[in-house]
Short mmCIF file of C-alpha atoms and ligand atoms in Angstrom, two decimals:
data_model
loop_
_atom_site.label_atom_id
_atom_site.label_comp_id
_atom_site.label_asym_id
_atom_site.label_seq_id
_atom_site.Cartn_x
_atom_site.Cartn_y
_atom_site.Cartn_z
CA MET A 232 -25.82 -35.54 22.30
CA ALA A 233 -24.22 -38.71 21.02
CA ARG A 234 -20.61 -37.62 21.48
CA ASP A 235 -19.02 -35.70 24.28
CA HIS A 236 -17.61 -32.36 23.09
CA GLY A 237 -17.51 -30.68 26.48
CA PHE A 238 -14.47 -29.61 28.49
CA HIS A 239 -12.87 -31.90 31.06
CA PRO A 240 -10.29 -31.21 33.76
CA VAL A 241 -7.09 -33.02 32.78
CA ARG A 242 -3.81 -33.21 34.68
CA ILE A 243 -0.52 -32.51 32.91
CA THR A 244 1.79 -35.43 33.59
CA ARG A 245 4.93 -33.92 32.09
CA VAL A 246 6.11 -30.95 30.07
CA VAL A 247 8.84 -31.77 27.54
CA ARG A 248 11.04 -29.06 26.05
CA GLU A 249 11.29 -29.75 22.29
CA THR A 250 12.93 -26.49 21.16
CA ASP A 251 13.31 -23.00 22.65
CA ASP A 252 9.78 -22.26 21.44
CA ALA A 253 7.98 -25.58 21.58
CA ARG A 254 6.82 -27.80 24.42
CA THR A 255 5.03 -31.11 24.52
CA PHE A 256 2.31 -31.36 27.14
CA VAL A 257 1.75 -34.95 28.20
CA LEU A 258 -1.85 -35.25 29.36
CA ASP A 259 -3.32 -37.72 31.81
CA ALA A 260 -6.27 -38.29 29.49
CA PRO A 261 -6.99 -41.94 28.72
CA TRP A 262 -9.23 -41.15 25.76
CA PRO A 263 -9.31 -43.09 22.53
CA TYR A 264 -8.30 -41.05 19.54
CA ARG A 265 -7.07 -41.37 15.98
CA ALA A 266 -3.65 -40.29 14.79
CA GLY A 267 -3.84 -36.73 13.43
CA GLN A 268 -6.65 -35.55 15.71
CA PHE A 269 -6.59 -32.58 18.10
CA VAL A 270 -7.98 -31.49 21.45
CA THR A 271 -9.19 -28.01 22.34
CA PHE A 272 -7.95 -26.21 25.46
CA ARG A 273 -9.90 -23.59 27.36
CA ALA A 274 -7.30 -21.22 28.80
CA CYS A 275 -6.96 -17.47 29.41
CA GLY A 276 -10.67 -17.23 28.65
CA ALA A 277 -10.04 -18.38 25.07
CA LEU A 278 -10.34 -21.65 23.15
CA ARG A 279 -7.38 -23.04 21.20
CA SER A 280 -6.92 -26.39 19.49
CA TYR A 281 -3.68 -28.42 19.61
CA SER A 282 -2.96 -31.58 17.66
CA MET A 283 -1.64 -34.76 19.17
CA SER A 284 2.01 -35.46 18.47
CA SER A 285 1.55 -38.90 20.02
CA SER A 286 0.02 -41.86 18.22
CA PRO A 287 -2.52 -44.19 19.80
CA ASP A 288 -0.65 -47.03 18.07
CA THR A 289 2.80 -46.33 19.52
CA ASP A 290 2.46 -44.11 22.60
CA GLY A 291 0.89 -44.94 25.92
CA GLU A 292 0.25 -41.29 26.70
CA LEU A 293 -1.66 -38.54 24.95
CA MET A 294 0.64 -35.66 23.99
CA THR A 295 0.05 -32.29 22.38
CA THR A 296 2.87 -30.07 21.16
CA VAL A 297 2.53 -26.31 21.28
CA LYS A 298 4.75 -23.78 19.54
CA ARG A 299 4.97 -20.23 20.82
CA VAL A 300 3.31 -17.72 18.47
CA PRO A 301 4.87 -14.27 18.92
CA GLY A 302 2.34 -12.12 20.77
CA GLY A 303 -0.13 -15.02 20.93
CA LEU A 304 -2.35 -15.28 23.98
CA VAL A 305 -2.65 -18.97 24.76
CA SER A 306 0.54 -20.48 23.33
CA ASN A 307 2.70 -18.06 25.35
CA TRP A 308 0.67 -18.62 28.49
CA MET A 309 0.97 -22.38 28.13
CA LEU A 310 4.71 -22.33 27.53
CA ASP A 311 5.41 -19.82 30.29
CA ASN A 312 3.08 -21.12 32.97
CA LEU A 313 2.05 -24.74 32.69
CA GLU A 314 3.95 -27.33 34.70
CA SER A 315 3.53 -30.99 35.48
CA GLY A 316 0.72 -31.48 37.98
CA ASP A 317 -1.30 -28.52 36.68
CA VAL A 318 -4.88 -29.17 35.61
CA VAL A 319 -6.15 -27.83 32.29
CA GLU A 320 -9.57 -27.88 30.66
CA VAL A 321 -9.60 -29.90 27.46
CA THR A 322 -12.12 -31.43 25.06
CA ARG A 323 -11.96 -35.02 23.93
CA PRO A 324 -10.05 -35.58 20.67
CA ALA A 325 -11.72 -34.61 17.40
CA GLY A 326 -10.77 -34.02 13.79
CA ILE A 327 -10.61 -35.72 10.40
CA PHE A 328 -6.94 -35.18 9.46
CA CYS A 329 -6.50 -38.94 9.71
CA LEU A 330 -5.18 -41.93 7.81
CA ARG A 331 -7.48 -43.82 5.50
CA GLU A 332 -7.39 -47.47 4.52
CA THR A 333 -4.92 -47.66 1.66
CA SER A 334 -1.57 -49.14 0.75
CA ALA A 335 -0.58 -46.02 -1.20
CA PRO A 336 2.51 -44.13 0.00
CA LEU A 337 2.05 -41.35 2.54
CA VAL A 338 3.80 -38.16 1.49
CA ALA A 339 3.66 -35.33 4.04
CA PHE A 340 4.60 -31.66 3.84
CA CYS A 341 4.85 -29.74 7.09
CA GLY A 342 6.15 -26.41 8.26
CA GLY A 343 6.96 -25.38 11.84
CA SER A 344 4.45 -26.72 14.36
CA GLY A 345 2.60 -28.39 11.48
CA VAL A 346 4.87 -31.34 12.15
CA THR A 347 2.76 -32.18 15.21
CA PRO A 348 -0.16 -34.03 13.58
CA ILE A 349 2.17 -35.27 10.83
CA LEU A 350 4.36 -37.04 13.41
CA SER A 351 1.27 -38.71 14.84
CA LEU A 352 0.23 -39.91 11.37
CA VAL A 353 3.74 -41.07 10.49
CA LYS A 354 4.05 -43.13 13.69
CA SER A 355 0.71 -44.83 13.06
CA ALA A 356 1.37 -45.47 9.36
CA LEU A 357 4.72 -47.08 10.18
CA ALA A 358 3.32 -49.13 13.07
CA THR A 359 0.10 -50.38 11.52
CA THR A 360 0.73 -50.56 7.75
CA ARG A 361 3.44 -51.47 5.23
CA ARG A 362 3.11 -48.08 3.51
CA ASN A 363 6.13 -46.07 2.45
CA VAL A 364 6.28 -42.72 4.22
CA ARG A 365 8.08 -39.58 3.08
CA VAL A 366 8.13 -36.26 4.93
CA LEU A 367 9.31 -32.85 3.80
CA LEU A 368 9.81 -30.71 6.88
CA ALA A 369 10.25 -26.97 6.34
CA ASN A 370 11.64 -24.75 9.07
CA ARG A 371 13.26 -21.35 9.40
CA ASP A 372 16.54 -22.77 10.71
CA ALA A 373 17.96 -25.85 12.42
CA ASP A 374 17.11 -24.62 15.93
CA ALA A 375 13.43 -24.36 15.01
CA VAL A 376 13.07 -28.01 13.96
CA ILE A 377 10.68 -29.83 16.29
CA PHE A 378 11.02 -33.64 16.56
CA ARG A 379 14.28 -33.87 14.62
CA SER A 380 15.59 -36.66 16.86
CA VAL A 381 12.27 -38.56 17.01
CA LEU A 382 12.08 -38.55 13.23
CA ALA A 383 15.74 -39.59 12.98
CA GLU A 384 15.07 -42.54 15.32
CA LEU A 385 12.04 -43.57 13.27
CA SER A 386 14.16 -43.39 10.10
CA GLU A 387 16.72 -45.69 11.69
CA LEU A 388 13.99 -48.12 12.73
CA HIS A 389 12.38 -48.06 9.27
CA PRO A 390 15.24 -47.24 6.86
CA ASP A 391 13.45 -48.83 3.91
CA ARG A 392 10.08 -47.16 4.56
CA LEU A 393 10.67 -43.68 6.00
CA GLU A 394 12.47 -40.79 4.32
CA VAL A 395 12.66 -37.41 6.06
CA HIS A 396 13.89 -34.36 4.17
CA HIS A 397 14.68 -31.19 6.13
CA HIS A 398 14.29 -27.88 4.30
CA LEU A 399 15.81 -24.87 6.07
CA ASP A 400 14.78 -21.42 4.86
CA VAL A 401 18.06 -19.84 6.02
CA LEU A 402 19.97 -22.10 3.62
CA ASN A 403 17.54 -22.53 0.73
CA GLY A 404 14.91 -19.78 0.93
CA PHE A 405 11.22 -20.67 1.10
CA VAL A 406 10.08 -23.96 -0.38
CA THR A 407 9.15 -23.64 -4.06
CA GLU A 408 6.54 -25.43 -6.14
CA THR A 409 9.33 -27.09 -8.11
CA GLN A 410 10.80 -28.52 -4.91
CA ILE A 411 7.37 -29.86 -3.93
CA ARG A 412 6.94 -31.52 -7.31
CA ASN A 413 10.47 -32.94 -7.19
CA PHE A 414 9.83 -34.35 -3.73
CA VAL A 415 6.65 -36.09 -4.96
CA ASN A 416 8.63 -37.54 -7.85
CA VAL A 417 7.14 -40.95 -8.76
CA ASP A 418 4.72 -41.01 -5.82
CA SER A 419 1.95 -39.16 -7.63
CA HIS A 420 -0.53 -41.85 -6.49
CA ALA A 421 0.26 -41.15 -2.81
CA ASP A 422 -2.00 -39.72 -0.12
CA PHE A 423 -0.66 -36.23 0.58
CA TYR A 424 -0.89 -34.62 4.02
CA ILE A 425 -0.18 -30.90 4.47
CA CYS A 426 0.08 -28.85 7.66
CA GLY A 427 1.93 -25.59 8.25
CA PRO A 428 1.71 -21.84 7.73
CA ALA A 429 -1.08 -20.84 5.31
CA PRO A 430 1.18 -19.66 2.44
CA PHE A 431 3.21 -22.89 2.67
CA MET A 432 0.03 -24.96 2.58
CA ASP A 433 -1.44 -23.03 -0.35
CA LEU A 434 1.76 -23.35 -2.35
CA THR A 435 2.05 -27.06 -1.61
CA GLU A 436 -1.56 -27.78 -2.49
CA ARG A 437 -1.23 -25.82 -5.74
CA ALA A 438 1.95 -27.68 -6.67
CA LEU A 439 0.33 -31.05 -5.96
CA ARG A 440 -2.76 -30.16 -8.02
CA ASP A 441 -0.55 -29.01 -10.90
CA HIS A 442 1.31 -32.29 -10.58
CA GLY A 443 -1.98 -34.14 -11.16
CA ALA A 444 -2.99 -35.02 -7.59
CA GLY A 445 -6.75 -35.33 -7.15
CA ALA A 446 -8.69 -33.60 -4.38
CA ASP A 447 -9.34 -36.97 -2.74
CA GLN A 448 -5.59 -37.53 -2.36
CA ILE A 449 -4.91 -34.27 -0.51
CA PHE A 450 -5.53 -33.93 3.25
CA VAL A 451 -4.97 -30.57 4.92
CA GLU A 452 -5.03 -29.39 8.53
CA ARG A 453 -5.33 -25.62 8.87
CA PHE A 454 -4.16 -24.20 12.18
CA GLY A 455 -5.28 -20.67 11.49
CA SER A 456 -8.65 -18.96 11.42
CA ALA A 457 -9.99 -17.70 8.13
CA ASP A 458 -12.02 -14.75 9.21
CA ALA A 459 -11.08 -13.59 12.67
CA SER A 460 -8.40 -10.94 12.61
CA PRO A 461 -5.93 -10.92 15.48
CA ALA A 462 -7.80 -7.98 16.94
CA GLU A 463 -11.06 -9.95 16.76
CA GLN A 464 -9.40 -12.90 18.40
CA ALA A 465 -8.08 -10.71 21.19
CA GLU A 466 -11.54 -9.24 21.61
CA GLN A 467 -13.02 -12.71 21.64
CA ALA A 468 -10.66 -13.77 24.40
CA GLU A 469 -11.49 -10.65 26.36
CA GLN A 470 -15.21 -11.33 25.95
CA ALA A 471 -14.83 -14.89 27.09
CA GLU A 472 -13.31 -13.61 30.31
CA ARG A 473 -16.46 -11.56 30.95
CA PRO A 474 -19.31 -14.06 30.54
CA GLU A 475 -21.89 -11.61 31.82
CA ALA A 476 -21.02 -9.21 29.01
CA GLN A 477 -21.12 -11.83 26.28
CA ALA A 478 -24.79 -11.73 25.37
CA ALA A 479 -24.88 -7.94 25.24
CA ASP A 480 -21.67 -7.78 23.23
CA ALA A 481 -22.90 -10.42 20.82
CA ALA A 482 -26.17 -8.55 20.34
CA GLU A 483 -24.23 -5.36 19.65
CA ALA A 484 -22.12 -7.22 17.13
CA ALA A 485 -25.21 -8.15 15.13
CA PRO A 486 -25.21 -5.03 12.90
CA GLU A 487 -21.76 -6.10 11.62
CA GLU A 488 -23.30 -9.15 9.91
CA PRO A 489 -23.46 -8.88 6.10
CA LYS A 490 -25.90 -6.13 5.08
CA ALA A 491 -27.69 -8.26 2.50
CA ALA A 492 -28.48 -10.84 5.13
CA ALA A 493 -29.76 -8.24 7.54
CA GLU A 494 -32.01 -6.65 4.95
CA GLU A 495 -33.57 -9.81 3.52
CA PRO A 496 -35.02 -11.94 6.30
CA ARG A 497 -36.69 -15.10 5.04
CA GLU A 498 -40.27 -14.67 6.17
CA ASP A 499 -41.16 -18.32 6.54
CA GLY A 500 -38.02 -19.77 8.14
CA THR A 501 -36.76 -19.93 11.71
CA VAL A 502 -33.58 -20.86 13.50
CA THR A 503 -34.03 -22.20 17.02
CA ILE A 504 -30.95 -22.33 19.20
CA VAL A 505 -30.82 -24.17 22.50
CA LEU A 506 -27.95 -22.89 24.64
CA GLY A 507 -27.57 -23.50 28.35
CA GLY A 508 -30.87 -25.39 28.27
CA LYS A 509 -32.77 -22.29 27.07
CA LYS A 510 -34.51 -22.04 23.70
CA HIS A 511 -34.24 -18.95 21.47
CA THR A 512 -35.88 -18.57 18.05
CA VAL A 513 -35.01 -16.00 15.38
CA PRO A 514 -36.18 -15.63 11.75
CA GLN A 515 -33.81 -17.12 9.19
CA HIS A 516 -31.61 -14.71 7.27
CA PRO A 517 -30.33 -15.98 3.90
CA GLY A 518 -26.60 -16.65 3.78
CA GLU A 519 -26.27 -16.52 7.55
CA THR A 520 -24.56 -19.28 9.47
CA LEU A 521 -26.12 -20.84 12.55
CA LEU A 522 -23.44 -19.21 14.67
CA GLN A 523 -24.32 -15.81 13.22
CA SER A 524 -28.01 -16.48 13.88
CA ALA A 525 -27.20 -17.38 17.47
CA ARG A 526 -25.29 -14.13 17.90
CA ARG A 527 -28.17 -12.19 16.36
CA ALA A 528 -30.36 -13.81 18.99
CA GLY A 529 -28.13 -12.13 21.58
CA LEU A 530 -26.36 -15.38 22.49
CA ALA A 531 -22.67 -16.11 22.91
CA PRO A 532 -22.14 -19.75 21.96
CA PRO A 533 -18.62 -21.20 21.93
CA PHE A 534 -16.43 -20.67 18.87
CA SER A 535 -12.76 -20.27 18.04
CA CYS A 536 -11.37 -20.48 14.51
CA GLU A 537 -14.61 -19.65 12.61
CA ALA A 538 -13.11 -21.48 9.66
CA GLY A 539 -14.46 -25.00 10.10
CA ASN A 540 -11.20 -26.29 11.53
CA CYS A 541 -11.42 -26.54 15.29
CA ALA A 542 -14.88 -27.97 16.16
CA THR A 543 -15.27 -25.60 19.11
CA CYS A 544 -18.65 -24.36 17.80
CA ILE A 545 -20.13 -27.81 17.42
CA ALA A 546 -23.86 -28.37 18.04
CA GLN A 547 -26.45 -31.06 17.44
CA ILE A 548 -29.21 -30.59 14.87
CA THR A 549 -32.38 -31.92 16.46
CA ALA A 550 -34.82 -30.74 13.77
CA GLY A 551 -34.34 -29.62 10.18
CA GLU A 552 -31.23 -29.64 8.00
CA ALA A 553 -28.16 -27.54 7.33
CA LYS A 554 -25.15 -27.73 5.04
CA MET A 555 -21.60 -26.82 5.97
CA ARG A 556 -19.57 -24.50 3.76
CA VAL A 557 -16.34 -26.02 5.09
CA ASN A 558 -15.87 -29.03 7.32
CA ASN A 559 -12.34 -29.87 8.38
CA ALA A 560 -13.30 -31.30 11.76
CA LEU A 561 -16.25 -33.71 11.71
CA ASP A 562 -16.11 -37.19 10.26
CA ASP A 563 -18.90 -38.71 8.15
CA ASP A 564 -20.42 -40.57 11.12
CA GLU A 565 -20.58 -37.39 13.17
CA VAL A 566 -22.23 -35.51 10.30
CA ALA A 567 -24.69 -38.40 9.86
CA GLU A 568 -25.49 -38.15 13.59
CA GLY A 569 -26.54 -34.55 13.01
CA LEU A 570 -23.52 -32.80 14.47
CA ILE A 571 -22.71 -29.48 12.81
CA LEU A 572 -19.99 -26.84 12.90
CA THR A 573 -22.26 -23.88 13.51
CA CYS A 574 -19.69 -21.40 12.18
CA GLN A 575 -20.06 -23.11 8.80
CA GLY A 576 -23.63 -24.43 8.88
CA GLU A 577 -26.32 -22.75 6.77
CA PRO A 578 -29.93 -23.95 7.09
CA VAL A 579 -31.36 -25.74 4.06
CA SER A 580 -34.75 -26.47 5.67
CA ALA A 581 -37.30 -23.78 6.47
CA ASP A 582 -37.01 -24.41 10.19
CA ILE A 583 -34.03 -25.76 12.07
CA THR A 584 -33.18 -26.42 15.71
CA VAL A 585 -29.61 -26.80 17.01
CA VAL A 586 -28.62 -27.67 20.54
CA TYR A 587 -25.26 -26.66 22.02
CA GLU A 588 -23.89 -29.06 24.59
CA ASP A 589 -23.86 -27.69 28.14
C1 FAD B 48 -7.24 -27.97 14.39
C2 FAD B 48 -6.08 -27.14 14.92
C3 FAD B 48 -4.95 -27.78 15.39
C4 FAD B 48 -3.86 -27.04 15.88
N1 FAD B 48 -2.75 -27.69 16.32
C5 FAD B 48 -1.70 -26.99 16.77
C6 FAD B 48 -0.52 -27.66 17.26
O1 FAD B 48 -0.45 -28.89 17.28
N2 FAD B 48 0.52 -26.91 17.72
C7 FAD B 48 0.48 -25.53 17.71
O2 FAD B 48 1.45 -24.92 18.16
N3 FAD B 48 -0.62 -24.87 17.24
C8 FAD B 48 -1.70 -25.56 16.80
N4 FAD B 48 -2.83 -24.90 16.36
C9 FAD B 48 -2.86 -23.42 16.43
C10 FAD B 48 -3.36 -22.99 17.81
O3 FAD B 48 -4.70 -23.41 18.00
C11 FAD B 48 -3.34 -21.47 18.03
O4 FAD B 48 -3.99 -20.86 16.95
C12 FAD B 48 -1.94 -20.91 18.16
O5 FAD B 48 -1.27 -21.51 19.25
C13 FAD B 48 -2.00 -19.38 18.40
O6 FAD B 48 -2.80 -19.14 19.53
P1 FAD B 48 -2.40 -17.97 20.55
O7 FAD B 48 -3.55 -17.83 21.49
O8 FAD B 48 -1.07 -18.19 21.13
O9 FAD B 48 -2.30 -16.73 19.61
P2 FAD B 48 -3.42 -15.62 19.33
O10 FAD B 48 -3.67 -14.83 20.54
O11 FAD B 48 -4.56 -16.30 18.67
O12 FAD B 48 -2.65 -14.70 18.32
C14 FAD B 48 -2.30 -15.15 17.00
C15 FAD B 48 -1.51 -14.04 16.32
O13 FAD B 48 -2.23 -12.82 16.31
C16 FAD B 48 -1.45 -11.78 16.88
N5 FAD B 48 -2.30 -10.90 17.71
C17 FAD B 48 -3.04 -11.28 18.77
N6 FAD B 48 -3.72 -10.24 19.26
C18 FAD B 48 -3.40 -9.17 18.47
C19 FAD B 48 -3.79 -7.81 18.45
N7 FAD B 48 -4.66 -7.29 19.33
N8 FAD B 48 -3.28 -7.02 17.47
C20 FAD B 48 -2.41 -7.48 16.57
N9 FAD B 48 -2.01 -8.79 16.54
C21 FAD B 48 -2.49 -9.59 17.48
C22 FAD B 48 -0.43 -12.43 17.73
O14 FAD B 48 0.72 -11.63 17.84
C23 FAD B 48 -0.19 -13.70 16.99
O15 FAD B 48 0.75 -13.47 15.98
C24 FAD B 48 -3.91 -25.62 15.86
C25 FAD B 48 -5.08 -24.99 15.38
C26 FAD B 48 -6.14 -25.73 14.92
C27 FAD B 48 -7.38 -25.02 14.41
#
């Protein structure tokens, strides 16, 4: 496989307390990355992605910032257990929530921990371009604001180029579409970056579209998973802790795939999956993703968000073609190299072979 998407042991250099519920984990990982990208941790038998809050253009260390999710498996474990010196398993950086070549203003909307990749982008845009940067940061209350002082320092360093607006729900209620449009103001030609809770992102995107922003101007990073319910995620984590049970469980899960797909196998097509060096071939089922086909084959390949966001389910196409329903993680070069998010990839050729990295 051209790029390395496996897990690597990485030492935590420092843990920085940002707020009561957020910590920055400074990683001893000298990997190149682009501002706005993320790494994926394997912890508690589950896979979770966390964006870099550092920028390769301004920080010598790679940092991810994690906010505690009430009841959440991995975020709580990380905040409550990880200390400097601990070793974690992490993938190399990935993701396409990045800056593009332009002199247009950068206008960002973030909520809660969504500030993490936004901070990375803001640092890089200020350090490597002459672009104007404006950030609307929505939080429940003042205590919940992550990176308030870092952003204030950046504003002092770049008073003519950076504007940060704090929106606190306790004072002003939730952000409204009118407030989004007012914040955009004359910068309708900007590149817009959005990251935060799903309803905040949906509202912001809608407001920008109504304000005339084109799809090519709007960049979103979704932290959540589209399909997996919390119960499914908990089950997934539990399964991952019992590798020997994975194949059987996955095979049992097969009847839950969409009925239409199960009843209408395409006679002439096959999906071949190579996992752990072993080859498995199943008939193609229309409308089924490669990940679903792999599960139907009784396999348990890696996955996490199942929404095209986290790149955990990545594989290499070695024969045939597939198209992705959603791709929020692979860049054009990676797609051209034949990498695919199997949770989103549907075959478009009669036969297809995908290889998961060991
Ligand atoms: C590309 C990407 C980048 C990301 N970057 C960041 C980042 O920079 N910082 C950050 O903090 N997060 C980030 N995330 C989100 C992160 O990956 C995790 O989704 C988040 O930390 C929650 O994981 P968790 O294991 O703590 O919670 P989970 O265990 O996944 O639980 C999530 C929610 O479901 C509920 N739940 C769990 N099990 C059950 C159950 N059995 N019944 C009912 N409810 C249940 C929990 O209470 C919780 O509210 C990112 C995600 C992606 C995809």
